[in-house]
Amino acid sequence: MNFINKDFTNLISKVYLTENASLILYSLIRSCRPHKILEIGVGYSTLFIAKAISDIQEETYEYLNNTQLTPNAFDYMGTNYNPQFYSIDNYAAPEAVTNVIDVLTKEGLNNKIQFLNVDLWDFIKINDEKHDLIWLDVGNGEEYMELFDTFYDRLESGGLLIMHNTTASLWGNLFLSEIKNKKNNNNFEMINIIEPHKNTQSSMTVFRKINNNNIYSVYS
């Protein structure tokens, strides 16, 4: 599976530090099949979200039989899977956004995304939709609690909220400590993924809003 092509990797040397986080995002989308995706901050990860959507749409599952599929399985497979994907950015670094859009266009992935050139806080005021996966690649820790409160409430049940660079600063660590006290831990699951070789942009935290999943079979 060679989805990390030359055009993708050429962007790493520019302004992006999500070369590993992007792979995790790709795998999460391939696994969880979110129908409504929101990204705050256009960047290297944008390519991998778009690529994950494209790869799902090209999948075939002839090897699976009916007992291995959920009742609504086909909503998540092949061309039936057509998620809404918004990527929000204030274009403060226009060259970075242009670089990403150029690669997306060259790879035929630009039709997977709707770009919105808007300030994050203005977007919050005008949009209160719920999403299945929200990727927050923004902030330095001081506003993380406000961002969490805002976007956690905009998660669908079972949805994922993923925040970048959460453990590399004092503010980020205070946020993670406070979040355990602020929220009822029965309402979410959390995991921190650390990149020990980096001083900054060196972690991501995944929150999952807990729901009651249906059990379709006693067999794994």
CSV table of N, CA and C in Angstrom, one decimal, residues 1 8-9 34 36 45 57 70 77 83 86 103 116 194 197 200-201 207 219:
chain,number,residue,atom,x,y,z
A,1,MET,N,0.9,-1.2,0.0
A,1,MET,CA,0.0,0.0,0.0
A,1,MET,C,0.9,1.2,0.0
A,8,PHE,N,3.4,13.8,-1.6
A,8,PHE,CA,3.1,13.9,-0.1
A,8,PHE,C,4.3,14.2,0.7
A,9,THR,N,5.3,13.4,0.5
A,9,THR,CA,6.5,13.5,1.4
A,9,THR,C,7.3,14.8,1.1
A,34,PRO,N,-16.0,7.6,9.5
A,34,PRO,CA,-16.9,8.8,9.9
A,34,PRO,C,-17.6,9.4,8.6
A,36,LYS,N,-19.1,12.5,8.8
A,36,LYS,CA,-19.0,13.9,8.9
A,36,LYS,C,-17.6,14.2,9.5
A,45,SER,N,-1.8,16.7,7.1
A,45,SER,CA,-2.8,15.7,7.5
A,45,SER,C,-4.0,15.8,6.5
A,57,GLN,N,-13.5,4.4,-0.8
A,57,GLN,CA,-14.4,4.4,-1.9
A,57,GLN,C,-14.0,3.4,-3.0
A,70,THR,N,-22.5,-5.8,9.2
A,70,THR,CA,-23.5,-5.2,10.0
A,70,THR,C,-24.7,-4.9,9.1
A,77,MET,N,-19.1,1.5,2.8
A,77,MET,CA,-18.2,0.8,1.9
A,77,MET,C,-18.4,1.3,0.4
A,83,PRO,N,-18.4,10.8,2.6
A,83,PRO,CA,-18.6,11.6,3.7
A,83,PRO,C,-18.4,13.1,3.4
A,86,TYR,N,-15.1,18.9,5.8
A,86,TYR,CA,-14.8,20.3,5.9
A,86,TYR,C,-13.4,20.6,6.5
A,103,VAL,N,-1.1,19.7,-4.3
A,103,VAL,CA,-0.9,18.3,-4.3
A,103,VAL,C,-2.3,17.5,-4.4
A,116,LEU,N,-12.9,26.0,3.8
A,116,LEU,CA,-13.5,27.2,4.3
A,116,LEU,C,-12.5,28.1,4.8
A,194,ILE,N,2.4,9.7,22.1
A,194,ILE,CA,3.6,10.5,22.3
A,194,ILE,C,4.6,10.2,21.2
A,197,HIS,N,10.8,11.6,20.3
A,197,HIS,CA,12.0,12.2,19.6
A,197,HIS,C,11.8,13.6,19.3
A,200,THR,N,8.5,19.5,20.2
A,200,THR,CA,7.2,20.2,20.0
A,200,THR,C,6.5,19.4,18.9
A,201,GLN,N,5.2,19.7,18.8
A,201,GLN,CA,4.3,19.0,17.9
A,201,GLN,C,4.5,17.5,18.0
A,207,PHE,N,-9.9,11.5,21.9
A,207,PHE,CA,-11.1,11.4,22.8
A,207,PHE,C,-12.2,10.7,22.0
A,219,TYR,N,-19.5,-13.9,17.8
A,219,TYR,CA,-18.2,-14.3,17.3
A,219,TYR,C,-17.4,-13.1,16.9
